[in-house]
Amino acid sequence: MPWLTAAGAVWLLAAAVHRAPEPLEPSGFEGEAVLRTDVVDGRYGPWAVVDTGMGTLLLELTDALHLSAGDTVAVSGTVRGDPGRIASHPYRARLKARSVSKISTSRSPPLAVGSAVRSHVIERLLPLDDGRALLAGFLIGDVSGLRPDDVESMRRSGLAHFVAVSGSNVALVLALVWIAAGPLSMGPRRRALLGLMAIPIYAAATRFEPSVMRASVMAGIALGGRLVGWVLEAWQLLAVSIIVLVSIDSGLTSSVGFQMSVAATAGVLVGARWPVRGGRLWRALAITLGAQVAVAPLLLAHFGSVPLMSPLANLVAGPLVAASTVVGAVGVVGPGLFIDLSTLLADAVLGIARGASAWPQVKGAQLVGLALATALVLRWPKLRSAAIVVASAAVAISLLVPDADLPVNGVVVLDVGQGDAILIHSEGRFALVDGGPDELILGDRLRTYGVRHLDLVVLSHVHADHVTGLTGIVGRVGIGVVWAANEPHETEASTAFLEVVAAYGIPVDRPQVGRSVILGSLTLTVEAPLRRYSSPNDQSLVVTVTGSERSMLLSGDIETVAQAELAHLRADVLKVPHQGAATSDRGWLESVGADTAVISVGPNQFGHPADWVIDVLEQSGATVIRTDETGDVAIPLG
C-alpha cells in the first residue's frame, strides 16, 4: 500500500492552501461557548479558546476562572481583533468577556475521565517548581508552570519536542495499561480494545494537542488494524493519520505543532532505516539527526534559526527524559518518592536545555552551506577531516561573533515592542537601561549582540513595560550592579525584579543626581529624579550617556512636571519619553536641542507616538526614528 504515503502527502499539501477565515468586524457578543482548552492564566491575563456560533474565538477573561475544556459557558462581551493563534490553537477573533457563567460540564466520558486524570497528575506534582513543571510537560504536555525563558531554552536547544506529547508518550500509556491488565490474561485483541479505550482518554488529558492527536490516530489505526487482521507499516500509518486528521480539521495544516510532529515522525522513520555502522549509539544519533533534518525547514520558517547542536543535546537528554517520564508516570499512581526521583531527572534536562540554548543557531544561508558540506563528505569521504576542521571553526566563530553589529562606543535602542530597553556598549563592556515588557524578546536581543555580562543595569522606573524583561535575564546574564531610584513607588513587576536580584546577591544602588560612572570610553551621568514625585513616570531615573563626539539623553518616561525641573538638559540624541506619548511638554522637547530623536514603541492601543510629538521634534530640526518601523536603532557616540 505505498500509495497511502503519497496520498497523505498530497492531502496535506492540498489542505495547506485552505484559507484562514475572514476577520470578524467588532461587535457585541451574547451567547453560549464551549471551551476547547482549560482557562490558562497567561502572561497577559487569563484566556481560553472557545467554540461559538461565530467560529473559534480567543476568550479573554479578567479573572482566572476554574473552567475546563468541554465546559459550556454563557458569555457576554465584545468581539474584536484579527485571526491569530495562541499556543497551538488558531482563533478567528478575540472575545473580551464582561461576564462568564458556567452552564454545564461536558458529558463526554473520555473528556471527563481525561480531565480527572489531568487534574490528578497536576495535584500529585504540586508545587510546580522548575523540575516538576517540566515533568508535567513530559507527562501531559502542560508547560504552563514553566518559566517563559525555560520554555524558550527548550526551543533554542532543540528539546521542545519532549514537552509536545507524542508517540513515545502514547506508547508508554499503552504499555502501562497492558501491564495493569496483565493479571486478566487478555489476548492480543482484547488488549487492542483496551488500548483503543485508553487512547482517547489520554488525548483528552493532554487537551488534544496536535502532536498527541497525530500519535493517537496512528496508534488507534494500528490497534484497529490488529482487530481486523490488517497490518500497516509505519509510513502507511503516518499517511492515513494525516488524511484522517486533515479531513476532520483542515486548519491543522497551519498548526506549527502539527507540522513539526508530522515532519519529525517522518525524520525518525528515515533515521531508523538509514544504513549505519555501529551499535545503538549510532542508531540513536541517526534517528535524532533524521528528525532534526526533517524539521529544520519548519524551524527556519517559523523561528528563523535551527539549533546546530540539537542532535547532541537530544542524544544526552533523550535517556533522561525517557527515564523521568516513566518514573514520573509510576509516581503519579504510586509513592511520592518516584516523583522526587523523576523531578531530579527533569531538573537535569532543564540544565542541559539552559546550557545548550547558548549554542549556535544556524540561519538559512548557513544551513544551506552545512547541507552542501555534508553532501560533499558523503560523496567524497576523503574530505571528512577537512570538513570537521572547517565545521569546528565555523561553530567557534558563531559562538564568539555576535549576529549584529554594535557601535564601538554607543547606544542601541532595542526593538522590544511597547516599552524601553537600551543597550550601552563601549570597548567590550555593557550597560542596560530597562528591559522592555517581555523577557524572551530581551533575551533574544542580548544574544544577538553577544551580551553575556552587564556591568550595570538601570531600572528607570517601576512600570512593567520597562522592568518585566529584566526579571527574566537575572541568573541568565551576569550583572555587576543594579541602579534603582523608584521610591516611593512600586509595582508587582518591580517588586518581583528586586526580589530576584536580591536572591542572586546582586548589589542595588540608589544613585544620587550628579553621580557618574565610566564605561569604557563613555560616561554615564545621573540627571534625575531630583526629588520624589507623585507620578512613577516623573520618578524615572534619567541618564545622560556622553562619548567623545556626541551625547544621548535617556529620559525614561518623564512627563511635564519632571521636565519642567529638567529644562537645563541638552543632548545630541534624545530617547523620547514614554513611547512618544502626549505627556511631554512641547517646549522641553525643543529645548533639549537634539538632532536625532528615537522613539521606542511597539504595536499599541494608546495612540503612541502622538502625531504632535513627532511634529514638534521634526520642526525643531530632529530626525525622528521609531523602533516599530526600523527595528533596533544604533547610535554611535564616538
CSV table of C-alpha atoms in Angstrom, one decimal, residues 266-526:
chain,number,residue,atom,x,y,z
A,266,ALA,CA,8.9,11.2,9.1
A,267,GLY,CA,12.5,12.1,10.0
A,268,VAL,CA,12.5,9.4,12.7
A,269,LEU,CA,11.3,6.8,10.3
A,270,VAL,CA,14.0,7.7,7.8
A,271,GLY,CA,16.7,7.8,10.5
A,272,ALA,CA,15.6,4.4,11.9
A,273,ARG,CA,16.1,2.8,8.5
A,274,TRP,CA,19.2,4.7,7.4
A,275,PRO,CA,22.1,2.3,6.9
A,276,VAL,CA,24.7,3.0,9.7
A,277,ARG,CA,27.6,1.0,11.0
A,278,GLY,CA,28.0,0.7,14.8
A,279,GLY,CA,25.8,0.0,17.8
A,280,ARG,CA,22.8,1.5,19.4
A,281,LEU,CA,24.5,4.9,20.0
A,282,TRP,CA,25.0,5.4,16.2
A,283,ARG,CA,21.5,4.3,15.5
A,284,ALA,CA,20.1,6.7,18.1
A,285,LEU,CA,22.2,9.5,16.6
A,286,ALA,CA,20.8,8.7,13.1
A,287,ILE,CA,17.3,8.8,14.4
A,288,THR,CA,17.9,12.1,16.2
A,289,LEU,CA,19.6,13.6,13.2
A,290,GLY,CA,16.8,12.4,10.9
A,291,ALA,CA,14.2,14.2,13.0
A,292,GLN,CA,16.4,17.4,13.2
A,293,VAL,CA,16.9,17.5,9.4
A,294,ALA,CA,13.2,16.9,8.8
A,295,VAL,CA,12.1,19.8,11.0
A,296,ALA,CA,14.9,22.2,10.0
A,297,PRO,CA,12.9,23.9,7.2
A,298,LEU,CA,10.0,24.4,9.5
A,299,LEU,CA,12.2,25.8,12.3
A,300,LEU,CA,13.7,28.3,9.8
A,301,ALA,CA,10.2,29.3,8.5
A,302,HIS,CA,8.6,29.8,11.9
A,303,PHE,CA,11.5,30.8,14.2
A,304,GLY,CA,14.3,31.9,11.9
A,305,SER,CA,17.0,29.6,13.1
A,306,VAL,CA,17.9,25.9,13.8
A,307,PRO,CA,19.9,24.7,16.8
A,308,LEU,CA,23.1,23.4,15.3
A,309,MET,CA,24.0,21.1,18.2
A,310,SER,CA,20.4,19.8,18.8
A,311,PRO,CA,21.3,16.2,17.8
A,312,LEU,CA,24.0,16.1,20.6
A,313,ALA,CA,21.6,17.8,23.1
A,314,ASN,CA,18.9,15.2,22.2
A,315,LEU,CA,21.4,12.3,22.5
A,316,VAL,CA,22.3,13.3,26.0
A,317,ALA,CA,18.8,14.5,27.2
A,318,GLY,CA,16.8,11.7,25.5
A,319,PRO,CA,17.5,8.9,28.0
A,320,LEU,CA,17.0,11.3,30.9
A,321,VAL,CA,13.6,12.4,29.5
A,322,ALA,CA,12.5,8.7,29.0
A,323,ALA,CA,13.6,7.8,32.5
A,324,SER,CA,11.9,10.9,34.0
A,325,THR,CA,8.7,10.2,32.1
A,326,VAL,CA,8.5,6.5,33.1
A,327,VAL,CA,9.4,7.1,36.7
A,328,GLY,CA,7.1,10.1,36.9
A,329,ALA,CA,4.2,8.0,35.5
A,330,VAL,CA,4.7,5.5,38.2
A,331,GLY,CA,5.0,8.2,40.8
A,332,VAL,CA,1.6,9.8,40.0
A,333,VAL,CA,-0.1,6.5,40.8
A,334,GLY,CA,2.3,5.3,43.5
A,335,PRO,CA,4.8,6.5,46.1
A,336,GLY,CA,5.9,10.2,46.0
A,337,LEU,CA,9.5,9.0,46.1
A,338,PHE,CA,9.2,8.2,42.4
A,339,ILE,CA,8.1,11.8,41.7
A,340,ASP,CA,11.1,13.2,43.6
A,341,LEU,CA,13.4,11.0,41.6
A,342,SER,CA,11.8,11.9,38.2
A,343,THR,CA,12.0,15.6,39.2
A,344,LEU,CA,15.7,15.3,39.7
A,345,LEU,CA,16.0,13.8,36.2
A,346,ALA,CA,13.8,16.6,34.8
A,347,ASP,CA,16.0,19.2,36.5
A,348,ALA,CA,19.0,17.7,34.7
A,349,VAL,CA,17.2,18.0,31.4
A,350,LEU,CA,16.4,21.6,32.2
A,351,GLY,CA,20.0,22.2,33.0
A,352,ILE,CA,21.0,20.8,29.6
A,353,ALA,CA,18.4,23.0,27.9
A,354,ARG,CA,19.7,26.1,29.6
A,355,GLY,CA,23.3,25.4,28.7
A,356,ALA,CA,22.6,24.3,25.1
A,357,SER,CA,20.3,27.3,24.5
A,358,ALA,CA,23.5,29.4,24.2
A,359,TRP,CA,24.9,27.1,21.5
A,360,PRO,CA,25.0,28.3,17.9
A,361,GLN,CA,21.8,28.9,16.0
A,362,VAL,CA,22.1,28.2,12.2
A,363,LYS,CA,20.3,30.6,9.9
A,364,GLY,CA,19.1,30.0,6.3
A,365,ALA,CA,22.4,30.5,4.4
A,366,GLN,CA,24.4,28.8,7.0
A,367,LEU,CA,22.1,25.8,6.9
A,368,VAL,CA,22.4,25.5,3.1
A,369,GLY,CA,26.2,25.7,3.4
A,370,LEU,CA,26.2,23.0,6.1
A,371,ALA,CA,23.9,20.8,4.0
A,372,LEU,CA,26.2,21.1,0.9
A,373,ALA,CA,29.3,20.3,3.0
A,374,THR,CA,27.6,17.2,4.4
A,375,ALA,CA,26.6,16.1,0.9
A,376,LEU,CA,30.2,16.6,-0.3
A,377,VAL,CA,31.5,14.5,2.6
A,378,LEU,CA,29.0,11.7,1.9
A,379,ARG,CA,30.0,11.8,-1.7
A,380,TRP,CA,33.8,12.0,-1.1
A,381,PRO,CA,34.7,10.6,2.3
A,382,LYS,CA,38.3,11.7,2.0
A,383,LEU,CA,37.1,15.2,2.7
A,384,ARG,CA,35.9,14.2,6.1
A,385,SER,CA,38.9,15.5,8.1
A,386,ALA,CA,38.9,18.9,6.4
A,387,ALA,CA,35.1,19.2,6.8
A,388,ILE,CA,35.4,18.6,10.6
A,389,VAL,CA,38.1,21.3,10.9
A,390,VAL,CA,36.0,23.8,8.9
A,391,ALA,CA,32.8,22.9,10.8
A,392,SER,CA,34.6,23.3,14.1
A,393,ALA,CA,36.0,26.7,13.1
A,394,ALA,CA,32.5,27.8,12.0
A,395,VAL,CA,31.0,26.8,15.3
A,396,ALA,CA,33.7,28.6,17.3
A,397,ILE,CA,33.3,31.8,15.2
A,398,SER,CA,29.5,31.7,15.6
A,399,LEU,CA,29.9,31.4,19.4
A,400,LEU,CA,32.3,34.3,19.6
A,401,VAL,CA,31.0,36.7,16.9
A,402,PRO,CA,27.6,38.4,17.6
A,403,ASP,CA,24.9,38.2,15.0
A,404,ALA,CA,24.5,42.0,14.8
A,405,ASP,CA,27.0,44.9,14.6
A,406,LEU,CA,27.4,47.1,17.7
A,407,PRO,CA,28.6,50.6,17.7
A,408,VAL,CA,32.2,50.6,19.1
A,409,ASN,CA,31.2,53.3,21.6
A,410,GLY,CA,27.5,54.0,21.6
A,411,VAL,CA,23.9,53.0,22.3
A,412,VAL,CA,21.5,50.6,20.8
A,413,VAL,CA,17.8,51.2,21.4
A,414,LEU,CA,16.5,47.7,21.2
A,415,ASP,CA,13.2,46.9,19.4
A,416,VAL,CA,11.4,45.2,22.3
A,417,GLY,CA,7.8,46.2,21.4
A,418,GLN,CA,5.8,48.6,23.5
A,419,GLY,CA,8.4,49.6,26.1
A,420,ASP,CA,12.1,50.5,26.6
A,421,ALA,CA,15.3,48.5,26.6
A,422,ILE,CA,18.5,50.5,25.8
A,423,LEU,CA,21.9,48.7,25.5
A,424,ILE,CA,25.1,50.8,26.0
A,425,HIS,CA,28.4,49.4,24.7
A,426,SER,CA,32.0,50.6,24.9
A,427,GLU,CA,35.2,48.6,24.5
A,428,GLY,CA,33.5,45.3,25.2
A,429,ARG,CA,31.7,46.5,28.3
A,430,PHE,CA,27.9,46.7,28.5
A,431,ALA,CA,25.2,48.5,30.5
A,432,LEU,CA,21.4,48.1,30.0
A,433,VAL,CA,18.8,50.7,30.8
A,434,ASP,CA,15.4,49.0,31.3
A,435,GLY,CA,14.3,45.7,29.8
A,436,GLY,CA,11.0,46.1,28.0
A,437,PRO,CA,7.8,44.1,28.6
A,438,ASP,CA,9.0,40.6,27.5
A,439,GLU,CA,11.9,38.7,28.9
A,440,LEU,CA,12.0,36.4,25.9
A,441,ILE,CA,12.4,39.3,23.4
A,442,LEU,CA,15.0,40.9,25.6
A,443,GLY,CA,17.0,37.7,25.9
A,444,ASP,CA,16.9,37.2,22.2
A,445,ARG,CA,18.2,40.8,21.5
A,446,LEU,CA,21.0,40.4,24.0
A,447,ARG,CA,22.0,37.1,22.5
A,448,THR,CA,22.0,38.7,19.1
A,449,TYR,CA,24.6,41.3,20.3
A,450,GLY,CA,26.6,38.7,22.1
A,451,VAL,CA,25.9,40.1,25.6
A,452,ARG,CA,26.9,37.7,28.4
A,453,HIS,CA,27.6,40.2,31.1
A,454,LEU,CA,26.2,43.6,32.1
A,455,ASP,CA,28.4,45.8,34.2
A,456,LEU,CA,25.4,47.9,35.1
A,457,VAL,CA,21.6,47.5,34.8
A,458,VAL,CA,19.5,50.7,35.3
A,459,LEU,CA,15.8,50.4,36.2
A,460,SER,CA,14.4,53.8,35.2
A,461,HIS,CA,11.0,53.3,36.9
A,462,VAL,CA,8.6,50.6,38.1
A,463,HIS,CA,6.2,50.1,35.2
A,464,ALA,CA,6.1,46.7,33.6
A,465,ASP,CA,6.9,47.8,30.1
A,466,HIS,CA,10.4,48.8,31.5
A,467,VAL,CA,11.1,46.2,34.1
A,468,THR,CA,9.5,42.8,33.2
A,469,GLY,CA,12.2,41.8,30.7
A,470,LEU,CA,14.9,42.5,33.3
A,471,THR,CA,13.5,39.9,35.7
A,472,GLY,CA,13.9,37.1,33.1
A,473,ILE,CA,17.6,37.8,32.4
A,474,VAL,CA,18.7,37.7,36.1
A,475,GLY,CA,20.7,34.5,36.5
A,476,ARG,CA,21.0,34.1,32.7
A,477,VAL,CA,23.2,37.1,32.1
A,478,GLY,CA,25.9,38.2,34.6
A,479,ILE,CA,25.0,41.5,36.3
A,480,GLY,CA,27.5,43.7,38.2
A,481,VAL,CA,25.2,46.2,39.9
A,482,VAL,CA,21.7,47.5,39.6
A,483,TRP,CA,20.7,51.2,39.8
A,484,ALA,CA,17.1,51.9,41.0
A,485,ALA,CA,15.6,55.1,42.5
A,486,ASN,CA,12.0,54.2,42.5
A,487,GLU,CA,10.8,55.2,46.0
A,488,PRO,CA,8.1,55.6,47.0
A,489,HIS,CA,6.6,53.8,44.0
A,490,GLU,CA,6.5,50.0,43.4
A,491,THR,CA,4.5,47.6,41.2
A,492,GLU,CA,4.2,43.8,41.2
A,493,ALA,CA,6.7,43.8,38.3
A,494,SER,CA,9.3,45.9,40.1
A,495,THR,CA,9.0,44.0,43.3
A,496,ALA,CA,9.5,40.7,41.5
A,497,PHE,CA,12.6,42.1,39.8
A,498,LEU,CA,14.2,43.4,43.0
A,499,GLU,CA,13.4,40.2,44.9
A,500,VAL,CA,15.1,38.0,42.3
A,501,VAL,CA,18.1,40.5,42.2
A,502,ALA,CA,18.4,40.1,46.0
A,503,ALA,CA,18.1,36.3,45.7
A,504,TYR,CA,21.1,36.3,43.4
A,505,GLY,CA,23.1,38.6,45.7
A,506,ILE,CA,23.4,41.4,43.1
A,507,PRO,CA,24.0,44.8,44.8
A,508,VAL,CA,21.4,47.5,44.3
A,509,ASP,CA,22.4,51.2,44.5
A,510,ARG,CA,20.2,54.3,44.7
A,511,PRO,CA,22.4,56.8,42.7
A,512,GLN,CA,22.2,60.4,43.5
A,513,VAL,CA,21.9,63.1,40.9
A,514,GLY,CA,25.3,64.0,39.5
A,515,ARG,CA,26.8,60.6,40.0
A,516,SER,CA,28.9,59.4,37.1
A,517,VAL,CA,30.3,56.0,36.1
A,518,ILE,CA,32.9,55.3,33.4
A,519,LEU,CA,32.0,52.5,30.9
A,520,GLY,CA,34.9,52.1,28.6
A,521,SER,CA,35.1,55.4,26.7
A,522,LEU,CA,31.6,56.5,27.7
A,523,THR,CA,30.4,58.4,30.7
A,524,LEU,CA,27.0,57.7,32.3
A,525,THR,CA,25.7,60.6,34.4
A,526,VAL,CA,22.6,60.6,36.6
